[in-house]
Short mmCIF file of C-alpha atoms in Angstrom, two decimals:
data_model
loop_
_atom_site.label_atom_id
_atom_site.label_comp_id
_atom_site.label_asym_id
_atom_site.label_seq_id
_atom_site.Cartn_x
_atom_site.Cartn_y
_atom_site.Cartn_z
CA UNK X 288 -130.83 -40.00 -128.83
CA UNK X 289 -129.22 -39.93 -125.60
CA UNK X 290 -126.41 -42.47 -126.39
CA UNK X 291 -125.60 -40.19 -128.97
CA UNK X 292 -125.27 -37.62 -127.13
CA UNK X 293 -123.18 -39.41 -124.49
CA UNK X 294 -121.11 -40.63 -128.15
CA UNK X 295 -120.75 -37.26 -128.78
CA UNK X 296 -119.56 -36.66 -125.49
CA UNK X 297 -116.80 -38.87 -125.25
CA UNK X 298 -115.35 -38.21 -128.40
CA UNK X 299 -115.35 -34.87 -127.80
CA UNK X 300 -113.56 -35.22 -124.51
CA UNK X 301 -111.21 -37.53 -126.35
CA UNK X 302 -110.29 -35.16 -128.93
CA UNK X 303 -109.78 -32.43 -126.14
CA UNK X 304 -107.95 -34.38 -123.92
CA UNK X 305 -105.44 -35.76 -127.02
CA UNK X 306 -105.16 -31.89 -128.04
CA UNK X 307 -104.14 -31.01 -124.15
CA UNK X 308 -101.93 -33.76 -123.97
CA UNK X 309 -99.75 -33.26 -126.94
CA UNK X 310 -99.57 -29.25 -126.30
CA UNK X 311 -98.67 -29.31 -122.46
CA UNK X 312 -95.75 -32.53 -124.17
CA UNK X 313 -94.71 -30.23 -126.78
CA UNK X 314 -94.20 -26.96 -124.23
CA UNK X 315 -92.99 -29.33 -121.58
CA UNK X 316 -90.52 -31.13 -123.61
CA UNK X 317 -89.44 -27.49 -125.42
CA UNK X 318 -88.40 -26.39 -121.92
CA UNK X 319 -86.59 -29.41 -120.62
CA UNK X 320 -84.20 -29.77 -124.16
CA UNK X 321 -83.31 -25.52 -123.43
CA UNK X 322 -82.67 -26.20 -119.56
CA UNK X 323 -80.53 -29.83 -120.23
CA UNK X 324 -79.24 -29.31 -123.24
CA UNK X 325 -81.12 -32.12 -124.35
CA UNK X 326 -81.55 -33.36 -128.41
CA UNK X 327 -84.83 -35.32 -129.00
CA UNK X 328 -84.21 -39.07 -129.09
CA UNK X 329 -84.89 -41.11 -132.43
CA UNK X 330 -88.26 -41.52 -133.71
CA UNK X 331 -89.51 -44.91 -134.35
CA UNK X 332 -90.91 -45.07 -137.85
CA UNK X 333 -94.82 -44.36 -137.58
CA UNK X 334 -97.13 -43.12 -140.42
CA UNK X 335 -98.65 -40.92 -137.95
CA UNK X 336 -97.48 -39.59 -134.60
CA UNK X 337 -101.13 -38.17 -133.10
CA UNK X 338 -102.71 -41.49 -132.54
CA UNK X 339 -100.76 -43.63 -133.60
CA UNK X 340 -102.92 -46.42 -134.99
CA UNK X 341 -100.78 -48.56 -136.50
CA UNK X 342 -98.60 -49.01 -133.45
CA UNK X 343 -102.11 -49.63 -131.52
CA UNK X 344 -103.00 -52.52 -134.32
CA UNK X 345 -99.53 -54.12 -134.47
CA UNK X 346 -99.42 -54.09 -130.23
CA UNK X 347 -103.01 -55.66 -130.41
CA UNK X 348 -102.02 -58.40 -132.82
CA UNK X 349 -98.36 -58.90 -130.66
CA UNK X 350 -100.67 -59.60 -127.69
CA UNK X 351 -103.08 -62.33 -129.37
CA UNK X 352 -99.79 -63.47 -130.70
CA UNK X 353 -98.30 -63.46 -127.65
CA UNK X 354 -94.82 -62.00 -129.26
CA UNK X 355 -95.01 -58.31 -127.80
CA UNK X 356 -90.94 -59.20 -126.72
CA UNK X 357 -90.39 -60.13 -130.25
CA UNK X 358 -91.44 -56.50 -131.64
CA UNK X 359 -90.00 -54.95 -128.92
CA UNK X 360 -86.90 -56.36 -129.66
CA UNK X 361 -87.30 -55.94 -133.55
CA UNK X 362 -87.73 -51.80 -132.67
CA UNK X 363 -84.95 -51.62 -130.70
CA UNK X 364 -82.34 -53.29 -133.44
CA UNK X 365 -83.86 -51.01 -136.11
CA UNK X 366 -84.13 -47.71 -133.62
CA UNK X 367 -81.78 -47.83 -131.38
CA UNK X 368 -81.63 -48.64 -127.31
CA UNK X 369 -83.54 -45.58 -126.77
CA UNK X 370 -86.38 -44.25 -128.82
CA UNK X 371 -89.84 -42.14 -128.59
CA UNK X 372 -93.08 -42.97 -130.42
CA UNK X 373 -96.25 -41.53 -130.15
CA UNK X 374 -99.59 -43.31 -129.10
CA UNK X 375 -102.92 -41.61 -128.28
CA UNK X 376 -101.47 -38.17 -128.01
CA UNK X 377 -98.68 -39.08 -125.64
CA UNK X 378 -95.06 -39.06 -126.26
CA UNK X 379 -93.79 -41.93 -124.88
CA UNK X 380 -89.52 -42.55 -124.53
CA UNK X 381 -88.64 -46.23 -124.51
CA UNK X 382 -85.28 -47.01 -123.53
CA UNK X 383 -82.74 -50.68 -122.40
CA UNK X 384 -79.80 -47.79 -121.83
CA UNK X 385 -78.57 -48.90 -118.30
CA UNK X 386 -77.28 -45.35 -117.63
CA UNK X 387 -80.83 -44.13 -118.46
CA UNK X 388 -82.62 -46.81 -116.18
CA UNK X 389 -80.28 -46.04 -113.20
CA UNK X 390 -80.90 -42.15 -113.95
CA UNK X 391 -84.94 -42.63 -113.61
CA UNK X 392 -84.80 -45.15 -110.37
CA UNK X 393 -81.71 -44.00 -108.65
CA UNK X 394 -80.14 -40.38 -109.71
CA UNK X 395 -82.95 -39.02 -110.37
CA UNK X 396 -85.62 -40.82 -108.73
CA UNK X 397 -87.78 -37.70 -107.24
CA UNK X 398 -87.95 -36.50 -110.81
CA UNK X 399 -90.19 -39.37 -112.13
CA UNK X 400 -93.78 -40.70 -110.30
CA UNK X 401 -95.94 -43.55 -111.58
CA UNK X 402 -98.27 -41.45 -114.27
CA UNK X 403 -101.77 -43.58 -114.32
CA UNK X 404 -100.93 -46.63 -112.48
CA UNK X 405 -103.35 -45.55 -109.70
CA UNK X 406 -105.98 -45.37 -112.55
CA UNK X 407 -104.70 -48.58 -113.54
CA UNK X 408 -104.14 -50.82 -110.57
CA UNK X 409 -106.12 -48.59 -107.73
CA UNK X 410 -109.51 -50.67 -108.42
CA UNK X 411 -108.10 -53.56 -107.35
CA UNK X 412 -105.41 -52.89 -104.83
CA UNK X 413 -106.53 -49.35 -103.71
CA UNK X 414 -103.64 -47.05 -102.47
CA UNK X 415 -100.65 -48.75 -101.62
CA UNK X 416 -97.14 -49.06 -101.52
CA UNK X 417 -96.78 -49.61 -105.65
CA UNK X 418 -99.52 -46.72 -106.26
CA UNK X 419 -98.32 -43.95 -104.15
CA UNK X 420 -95.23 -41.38 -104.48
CA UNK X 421 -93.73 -39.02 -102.33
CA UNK X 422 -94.06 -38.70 -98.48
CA UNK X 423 -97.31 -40.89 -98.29
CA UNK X 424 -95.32 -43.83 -100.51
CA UNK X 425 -92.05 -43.42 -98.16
CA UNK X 426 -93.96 -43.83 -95.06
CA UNK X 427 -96.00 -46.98 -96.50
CA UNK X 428 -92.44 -48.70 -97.39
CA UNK X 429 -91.37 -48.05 -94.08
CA UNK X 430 -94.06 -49.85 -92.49
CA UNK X 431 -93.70 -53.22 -94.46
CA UNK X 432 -90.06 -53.06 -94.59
CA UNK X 433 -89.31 -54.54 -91.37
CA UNK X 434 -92.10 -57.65 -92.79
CA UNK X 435 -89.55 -58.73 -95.30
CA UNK X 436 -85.84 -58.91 -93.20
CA UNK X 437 -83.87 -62.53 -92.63
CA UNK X 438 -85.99 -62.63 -89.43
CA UNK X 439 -88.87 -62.94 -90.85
CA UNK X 440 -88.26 -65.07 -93.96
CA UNK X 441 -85.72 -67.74 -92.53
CA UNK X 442 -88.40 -69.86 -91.37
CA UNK X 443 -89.11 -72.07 -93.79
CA UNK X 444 -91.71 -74.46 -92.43
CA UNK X 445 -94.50 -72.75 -93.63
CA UNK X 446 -92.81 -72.50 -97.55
CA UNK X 447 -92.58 -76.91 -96.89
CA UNK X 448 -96.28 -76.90 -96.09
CA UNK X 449 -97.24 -75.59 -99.29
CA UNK X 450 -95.02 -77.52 -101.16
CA UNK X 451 -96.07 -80.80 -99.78
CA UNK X 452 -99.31 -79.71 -100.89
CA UNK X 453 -97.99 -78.97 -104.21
CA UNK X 454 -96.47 -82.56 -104.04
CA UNK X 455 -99.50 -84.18 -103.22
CA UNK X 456 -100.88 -82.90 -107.08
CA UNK X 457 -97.83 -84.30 -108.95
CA UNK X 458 -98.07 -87.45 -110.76
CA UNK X 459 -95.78 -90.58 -109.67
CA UNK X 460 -95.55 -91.80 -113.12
CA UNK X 461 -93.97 -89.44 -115.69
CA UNK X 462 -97.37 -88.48 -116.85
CA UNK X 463 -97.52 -84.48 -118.80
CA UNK X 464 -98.78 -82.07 -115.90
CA UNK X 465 -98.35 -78.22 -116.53
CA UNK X 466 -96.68 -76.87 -113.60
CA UNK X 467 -97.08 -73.14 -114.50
CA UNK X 468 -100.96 -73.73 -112.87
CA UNK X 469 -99.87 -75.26 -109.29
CA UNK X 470 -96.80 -72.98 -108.94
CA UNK X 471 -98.84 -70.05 -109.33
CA UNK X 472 -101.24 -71.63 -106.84
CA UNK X 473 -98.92 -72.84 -104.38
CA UNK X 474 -97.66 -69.12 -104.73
CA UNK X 475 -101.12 -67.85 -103.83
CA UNK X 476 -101.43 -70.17 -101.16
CA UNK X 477 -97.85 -69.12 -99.10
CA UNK X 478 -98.04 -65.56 -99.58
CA UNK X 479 -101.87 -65.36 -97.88
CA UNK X 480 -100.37 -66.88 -95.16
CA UNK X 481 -98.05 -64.50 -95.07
CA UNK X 482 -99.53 -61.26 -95.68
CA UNK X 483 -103.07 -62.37 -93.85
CA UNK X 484 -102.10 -65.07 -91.37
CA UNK X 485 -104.36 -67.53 -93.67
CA UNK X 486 -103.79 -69.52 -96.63
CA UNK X 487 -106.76 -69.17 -99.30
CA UNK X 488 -106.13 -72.68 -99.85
CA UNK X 489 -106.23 -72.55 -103.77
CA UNK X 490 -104.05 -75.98 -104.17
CA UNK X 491 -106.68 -78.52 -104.81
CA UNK X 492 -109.42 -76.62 -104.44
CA UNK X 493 -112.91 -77.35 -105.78
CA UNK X 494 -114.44 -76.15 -108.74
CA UNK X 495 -116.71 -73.12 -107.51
CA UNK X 496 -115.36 -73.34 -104.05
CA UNK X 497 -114.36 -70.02 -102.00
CA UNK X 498 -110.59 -70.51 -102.98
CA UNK X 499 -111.36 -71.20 -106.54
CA UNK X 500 -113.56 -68.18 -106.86
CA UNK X 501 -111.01 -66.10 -105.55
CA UNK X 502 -108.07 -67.02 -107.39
CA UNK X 503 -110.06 -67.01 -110.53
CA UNK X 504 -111.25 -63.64 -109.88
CA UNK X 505 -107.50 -62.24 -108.90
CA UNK X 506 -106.11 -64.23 -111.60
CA UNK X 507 -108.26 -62.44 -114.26
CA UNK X 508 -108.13 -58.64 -112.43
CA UNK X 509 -104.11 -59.15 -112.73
CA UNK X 510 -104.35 -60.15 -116.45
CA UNK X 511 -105.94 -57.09 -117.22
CA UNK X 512 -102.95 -54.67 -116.07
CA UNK X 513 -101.10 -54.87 -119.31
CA UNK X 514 -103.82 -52.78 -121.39
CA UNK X 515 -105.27 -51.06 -118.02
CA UNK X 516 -101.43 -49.91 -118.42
CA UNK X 517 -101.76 -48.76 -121.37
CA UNK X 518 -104.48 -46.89 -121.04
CA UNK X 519 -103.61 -45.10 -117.72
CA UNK X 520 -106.18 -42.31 -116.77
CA UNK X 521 -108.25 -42.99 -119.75
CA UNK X 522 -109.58 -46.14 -117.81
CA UNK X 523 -112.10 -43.78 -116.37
CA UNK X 524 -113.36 -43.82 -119.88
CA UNK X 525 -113.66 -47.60 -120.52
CA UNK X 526 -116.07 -49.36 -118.67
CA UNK X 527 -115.23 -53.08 -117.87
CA UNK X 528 -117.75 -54.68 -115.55
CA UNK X 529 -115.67 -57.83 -115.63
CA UNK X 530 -112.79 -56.56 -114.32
CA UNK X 531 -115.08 -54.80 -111.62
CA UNK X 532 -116.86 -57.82 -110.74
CA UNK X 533 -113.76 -59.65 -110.27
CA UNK X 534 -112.06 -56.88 -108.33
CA UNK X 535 -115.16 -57.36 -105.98
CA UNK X 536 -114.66 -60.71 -105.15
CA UNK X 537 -111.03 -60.10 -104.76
CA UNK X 538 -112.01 -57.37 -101.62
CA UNK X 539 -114.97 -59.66 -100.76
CA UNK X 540 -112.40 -61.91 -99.23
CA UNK X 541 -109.85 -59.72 -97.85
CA UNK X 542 -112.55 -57.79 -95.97
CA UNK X 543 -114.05 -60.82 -94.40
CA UNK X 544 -110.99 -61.99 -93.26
CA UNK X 545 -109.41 -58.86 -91.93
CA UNK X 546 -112.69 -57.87 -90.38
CA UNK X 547 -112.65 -60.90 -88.36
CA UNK X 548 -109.20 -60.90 -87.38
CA UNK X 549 -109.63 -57.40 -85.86
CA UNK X 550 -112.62 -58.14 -83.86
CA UNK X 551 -110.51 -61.40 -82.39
CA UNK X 552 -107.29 -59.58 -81.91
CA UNK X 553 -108.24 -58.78 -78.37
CA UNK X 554 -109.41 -62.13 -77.39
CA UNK X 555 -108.55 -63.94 -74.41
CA UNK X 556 -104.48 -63.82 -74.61
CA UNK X 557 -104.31 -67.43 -73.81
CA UNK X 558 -105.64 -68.51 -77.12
CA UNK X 559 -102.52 -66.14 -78.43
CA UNK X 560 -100.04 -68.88 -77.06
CA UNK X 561 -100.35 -71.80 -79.33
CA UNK X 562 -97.77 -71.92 -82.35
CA UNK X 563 -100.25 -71.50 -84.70
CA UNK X 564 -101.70 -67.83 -83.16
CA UNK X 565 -98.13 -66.66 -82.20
CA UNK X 566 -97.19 -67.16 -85.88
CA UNK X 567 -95.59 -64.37 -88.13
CA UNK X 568 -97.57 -62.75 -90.49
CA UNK X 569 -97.56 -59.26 -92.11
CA UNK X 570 -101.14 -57.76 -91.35
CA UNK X 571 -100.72 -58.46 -87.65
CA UNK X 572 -97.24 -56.28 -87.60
CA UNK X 573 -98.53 -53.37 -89.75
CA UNK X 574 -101.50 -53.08 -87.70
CA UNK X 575 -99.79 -51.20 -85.00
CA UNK X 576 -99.37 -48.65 -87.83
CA UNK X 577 -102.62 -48.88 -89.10
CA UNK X 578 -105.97 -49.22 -88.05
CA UNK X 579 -108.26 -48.22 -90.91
CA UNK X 580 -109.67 -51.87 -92.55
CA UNK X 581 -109.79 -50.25 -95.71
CA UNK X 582 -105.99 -49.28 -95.60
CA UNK X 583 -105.34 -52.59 -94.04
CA UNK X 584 -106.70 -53.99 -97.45
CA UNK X 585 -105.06 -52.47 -100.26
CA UNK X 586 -101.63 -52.60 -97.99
CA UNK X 587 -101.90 -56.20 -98.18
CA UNK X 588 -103.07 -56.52 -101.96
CA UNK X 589 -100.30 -54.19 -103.27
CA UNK X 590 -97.69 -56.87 -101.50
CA UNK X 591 -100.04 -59.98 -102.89
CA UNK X 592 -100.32 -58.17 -106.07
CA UNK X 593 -96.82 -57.96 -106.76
CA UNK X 594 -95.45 -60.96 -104.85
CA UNK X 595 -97.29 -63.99 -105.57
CA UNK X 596 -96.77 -63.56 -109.37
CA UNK X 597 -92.80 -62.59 -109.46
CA UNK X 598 -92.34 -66.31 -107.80
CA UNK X 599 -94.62 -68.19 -109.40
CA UNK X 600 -93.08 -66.77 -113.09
CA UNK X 601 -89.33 -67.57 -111.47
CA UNK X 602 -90.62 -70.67 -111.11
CA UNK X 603 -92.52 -71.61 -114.05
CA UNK X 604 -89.82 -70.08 -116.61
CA UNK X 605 -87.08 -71.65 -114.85
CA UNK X 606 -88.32 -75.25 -115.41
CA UNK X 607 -89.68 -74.52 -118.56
CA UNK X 608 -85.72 -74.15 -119.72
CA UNK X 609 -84.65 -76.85 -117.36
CA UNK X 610 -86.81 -79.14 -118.72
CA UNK X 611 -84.81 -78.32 -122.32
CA UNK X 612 -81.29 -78.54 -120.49
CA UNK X 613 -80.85 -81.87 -119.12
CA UNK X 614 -77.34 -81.03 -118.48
CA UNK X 615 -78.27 -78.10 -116.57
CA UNK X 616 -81.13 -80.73 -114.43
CA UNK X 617 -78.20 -82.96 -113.76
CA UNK X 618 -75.53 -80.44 -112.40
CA UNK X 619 -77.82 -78.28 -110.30
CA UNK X 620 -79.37 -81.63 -109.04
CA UNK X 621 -75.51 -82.84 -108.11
CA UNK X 622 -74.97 -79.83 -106.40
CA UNK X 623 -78.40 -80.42 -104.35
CA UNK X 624 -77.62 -83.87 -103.64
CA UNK X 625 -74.81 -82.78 -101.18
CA UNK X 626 -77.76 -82.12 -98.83
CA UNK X 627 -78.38 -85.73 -98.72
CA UNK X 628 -81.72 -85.44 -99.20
CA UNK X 629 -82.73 -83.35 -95.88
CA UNK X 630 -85.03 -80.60 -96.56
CA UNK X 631 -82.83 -77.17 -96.53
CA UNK X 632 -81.92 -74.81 -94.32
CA UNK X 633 -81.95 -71.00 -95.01
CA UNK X 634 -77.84 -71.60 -94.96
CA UNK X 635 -78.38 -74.16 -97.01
CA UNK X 636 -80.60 -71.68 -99.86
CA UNK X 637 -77.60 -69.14 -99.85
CA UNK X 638 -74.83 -71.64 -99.95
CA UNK X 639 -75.91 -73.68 -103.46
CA UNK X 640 -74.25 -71.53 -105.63
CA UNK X 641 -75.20 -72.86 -109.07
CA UNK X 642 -78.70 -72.63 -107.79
CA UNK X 643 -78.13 -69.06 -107.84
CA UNK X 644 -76.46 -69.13 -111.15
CA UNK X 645 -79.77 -71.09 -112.47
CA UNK X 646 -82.61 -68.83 -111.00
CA UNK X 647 -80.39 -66.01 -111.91
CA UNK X 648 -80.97 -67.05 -115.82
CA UNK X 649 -82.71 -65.74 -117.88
CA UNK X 650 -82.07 -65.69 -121.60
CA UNK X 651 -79.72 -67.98 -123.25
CA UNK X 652 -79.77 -70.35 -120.39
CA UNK X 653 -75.89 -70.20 -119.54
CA UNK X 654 -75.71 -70.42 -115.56
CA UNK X 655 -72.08 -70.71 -115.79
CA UNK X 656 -71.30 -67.13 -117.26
CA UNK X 657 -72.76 -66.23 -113.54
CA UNK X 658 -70.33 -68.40 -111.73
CA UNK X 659 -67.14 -66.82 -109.75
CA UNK X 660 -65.02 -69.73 -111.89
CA UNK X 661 -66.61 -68.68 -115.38
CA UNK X 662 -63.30 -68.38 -117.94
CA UNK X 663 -64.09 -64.57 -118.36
CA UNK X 664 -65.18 -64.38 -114.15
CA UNK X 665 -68.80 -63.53 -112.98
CA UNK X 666 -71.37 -61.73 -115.15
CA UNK X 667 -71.72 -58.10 -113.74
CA UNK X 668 -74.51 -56.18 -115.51
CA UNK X 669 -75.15 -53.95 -112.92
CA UNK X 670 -77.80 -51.93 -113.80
CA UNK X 671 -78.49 -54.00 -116.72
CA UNK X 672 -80.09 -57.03 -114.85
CA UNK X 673 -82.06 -55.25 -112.34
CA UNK X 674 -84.94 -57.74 -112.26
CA UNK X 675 -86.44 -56.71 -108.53
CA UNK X 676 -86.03 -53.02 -109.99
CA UNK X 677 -83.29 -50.36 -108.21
CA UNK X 678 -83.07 -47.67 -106.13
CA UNK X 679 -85.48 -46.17 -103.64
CA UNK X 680 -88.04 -48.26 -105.30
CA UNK X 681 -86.15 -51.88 -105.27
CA UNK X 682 -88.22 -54.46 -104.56
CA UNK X 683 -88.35 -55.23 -100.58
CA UNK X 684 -89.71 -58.28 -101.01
CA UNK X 685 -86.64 -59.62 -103.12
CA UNK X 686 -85.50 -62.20 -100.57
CA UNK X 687 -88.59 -63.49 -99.74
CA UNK X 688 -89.30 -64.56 -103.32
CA UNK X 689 -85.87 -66.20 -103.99
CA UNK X 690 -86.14 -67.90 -100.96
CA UNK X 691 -89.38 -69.25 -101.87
CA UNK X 692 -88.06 -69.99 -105.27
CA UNK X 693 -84.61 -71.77 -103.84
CA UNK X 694 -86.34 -73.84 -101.08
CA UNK X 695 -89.20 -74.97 -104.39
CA UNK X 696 -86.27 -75.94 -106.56
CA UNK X 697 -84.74 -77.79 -104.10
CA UNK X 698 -87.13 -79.85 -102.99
CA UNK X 699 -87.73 -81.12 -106.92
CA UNK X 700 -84.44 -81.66 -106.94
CA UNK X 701 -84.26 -83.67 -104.05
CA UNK X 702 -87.87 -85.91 -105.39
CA UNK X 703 -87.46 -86.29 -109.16
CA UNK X 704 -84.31 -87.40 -111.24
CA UNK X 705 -85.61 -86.28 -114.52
CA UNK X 706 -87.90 -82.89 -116.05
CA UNK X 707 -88.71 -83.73 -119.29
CA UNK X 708 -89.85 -81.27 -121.38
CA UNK X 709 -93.66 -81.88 -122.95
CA UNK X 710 -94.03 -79.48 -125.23
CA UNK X 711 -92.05 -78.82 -128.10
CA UNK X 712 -92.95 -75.33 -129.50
CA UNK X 713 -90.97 -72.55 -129.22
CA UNK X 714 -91.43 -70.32 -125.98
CA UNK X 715 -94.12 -67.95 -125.75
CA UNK X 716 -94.64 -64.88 -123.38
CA UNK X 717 -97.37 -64.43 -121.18
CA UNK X 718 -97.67 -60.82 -120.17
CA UNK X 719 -99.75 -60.34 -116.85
CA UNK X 720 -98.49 -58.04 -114.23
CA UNK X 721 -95.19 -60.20 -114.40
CA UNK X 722 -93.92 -62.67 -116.86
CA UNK X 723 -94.54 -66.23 -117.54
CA UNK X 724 -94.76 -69.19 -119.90
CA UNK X 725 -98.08 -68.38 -122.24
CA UNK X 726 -98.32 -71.89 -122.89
CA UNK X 727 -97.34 -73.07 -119.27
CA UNK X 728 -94.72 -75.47 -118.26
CA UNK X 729 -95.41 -79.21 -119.18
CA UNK X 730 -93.15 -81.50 -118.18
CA UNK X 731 -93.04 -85.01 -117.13
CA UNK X 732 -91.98 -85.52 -113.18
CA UNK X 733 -89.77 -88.58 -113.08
CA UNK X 734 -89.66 -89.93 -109.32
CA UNK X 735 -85.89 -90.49 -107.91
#
């Protein structure tokens, strides 16, 4: 009787809340078209705009299909490049207008906040940079900025460690190894040591082991974004003791680590000289801004959050569609080979220029149309390729991950003469937080 009544509860609530939502959209909207001047944008095609259940059913099977990009796509040729639809009471305005993007994250910036992403991401990250606005997100930017300058990032011994160790799992012999899996770990691995001062050591780590545990549990919690998305504040409503148990382990190590590191931070200053305590790493520099563990945390899982998975998709998509463009392989590794085979400086990363045309690719897999000698000169989309975001809210941790990305590229560049493409299907999406290969990247490695 009492889950009934709990039934009962929630649907009621549901009802109410779907009710609310569409009156306070309809007044809201009313007054903003009087004030602006404003028409209503075109109406995707739904047979009902309350719910919208078929829109619900056709995302859900997009998803398993992994072709949500596909039906995007198909809406916007048969709507338009900006449109509104309705799901679960809310009105929601999808547009790929450029002048519209640069209007919500540069014109009009303070107009806009982040609507349920603290509902969505806060279990796992807490309050952070990419789940605050206003004043209190202003002042958290301004204490990891400095983290992310040339200073900081130029050094690039640390990004060799981790690929050696990424090396060490490649096969010598041509064999099919999906890379999409050790870039993603290899990504883990560098920005730990980074943000914490401390690798978690995922590459090559045990079945079960600490490492394994933990990148199994963040992988998962990150998965879950798309629908927790979705769903915004009604997450409070849907229970998912997964995603909680995973989020646990996720803080589990964080804690631990941080905890220690503040009780040793005022250790005998002697120990501080060797070159591995004098090191760079974030959590030691925003400490003199905070104190509080807890903040300490979900400053450093926002930046993990967001930064291990925008590389490790660079990565993986880009030698997905190298492995299909031989011609492409060859000419970016000619351009490498004027190195002579020394690992790369930082000058080095921003002086390859088709290297930037490559990672700069994204969708018909021209590098050339970037390059200041295409026929028709340079690609400039502007606001149209924006993919570290724009405005107050660009991404400050841009240059970090293309460095990461360059020096990776590189280096395969400078050990294998051939990426041969293992798998013949068609490319599939994998939607996480960021965007990957859903079927990884298999290749065969050949050794120069």
């Amino acid at each position: 009787m009492a889950f009934f009544t709990i039934l009962l509860s929630l649907c009621g609530l549901s009802t109410l809340y779907l009710v609310g939502a569409l009156i306070l959209r309809k007044c809201s909207d009313s007054r903003f078209k009087s004030l602006h001047g404003c028409l209503d944008p075109p109406a995707l095609v739904q047979r009902e705009r309350i719910i919208g259940l078929d829109l619900l059913k056709d995302g859900a099977a997009a998803v398993k299909a992994k072709t949500s990009l596909e039906g995007a796509v198909r809406r916007i040729a048969s709507t338009g490049n900006t449109f509104s639809n309705t799901v679960v009471g809310l009105n929601i305005i999808t547009t790929i207008d450029p002048a519209n993007i640069q209007t919500v994250l540069a014109h009009k910036s303070n107009d806009y906040d982040l609507g349920g992403r603290i509902y969505a991401w806060g279990p796992l990250v807490g309050k952070g940079v990419f789940t605050s606005d206003g004043p209190e997100w202003a002042h958290r930017r301004a204490v990891l900025r400095p983290n992310f300058n040339r200073q900081q990032i130029s050094s690039l011994d640390m990004f060799e460690r981790h690929f050696s160790h990424l090396l060490a799992l490649l096969p010598q012999d041509a064999s099919t190894i999906d890379l999409q899996k050790l870039f993603f770990s290899m990504t883990l691995d560098s920005a730990t040591e980074f943000l914490f001062g401390q690798s978690v050591g995922a590459q090559g780590a045990g079945q079960g082991s600490e490492a394994d545990r933990f990148q199994t549990a963040f992988d998962y919690a990150q998965h879950q974004m798309p629908d927790r998305n979705r769903l915004g504040i009604m997450n409070l409503l849907v229970p998912n003791a997964k995603f909680n148990a995973a989020c646990k382990v996720v803080h589990a190590w964080a804690d631990t680590y941080i905890e220690q590191w503040l009780k040793d931070r005022n250790h005998d200053k002697k120990e501080n000289s060797s070159s591995e305590a004098t090191k760079y790493f974030c959590l030691e520099q925003i400490a003199d801004e905070i104190q509080d563990p807890m903040q300490l945390r979900d400053e450093m899982l926002n930046v993990l959050l967001a930064g291990r998975d925008t590389t490790a998709g660079l990565l993986s998509n880009t030698f997905h569609v190298l492995s299909r463009h031989p011609n492409v392989w060859t000419k970016l590794k000619a351009e490498v080979d004027t190195l002579q085979g020394e690992p790369p400086t930082y000058e080095d990363l921003i002086s390859l220029k088709y290297l930037k045309c490559v990672l700069n690719e994204a969708e018909a897999f021209d590098p050339e149309r970037w390059a200041a000698d295409s026929p028709d000169g340079p690609l400039r989309p502007g606001w149209g390729f924006i993919p570290f975001s724009g405005g107050p809210r660009i991404c400050v941790g841009q240059q970090y991950t293309l460095t990461e990305a360059s020096y990776t590229v590189i280096r395969m560049c400078q050990i294998f003469k051939e990426v041969q493409s293992r798998d013949d299907g068609p490319w599939r999406e994998g939607l996480g937080l960021t965007l990957c290969s859903g079927e990884g990247t298999k290749v065969g490695l050949v050794p120069v």
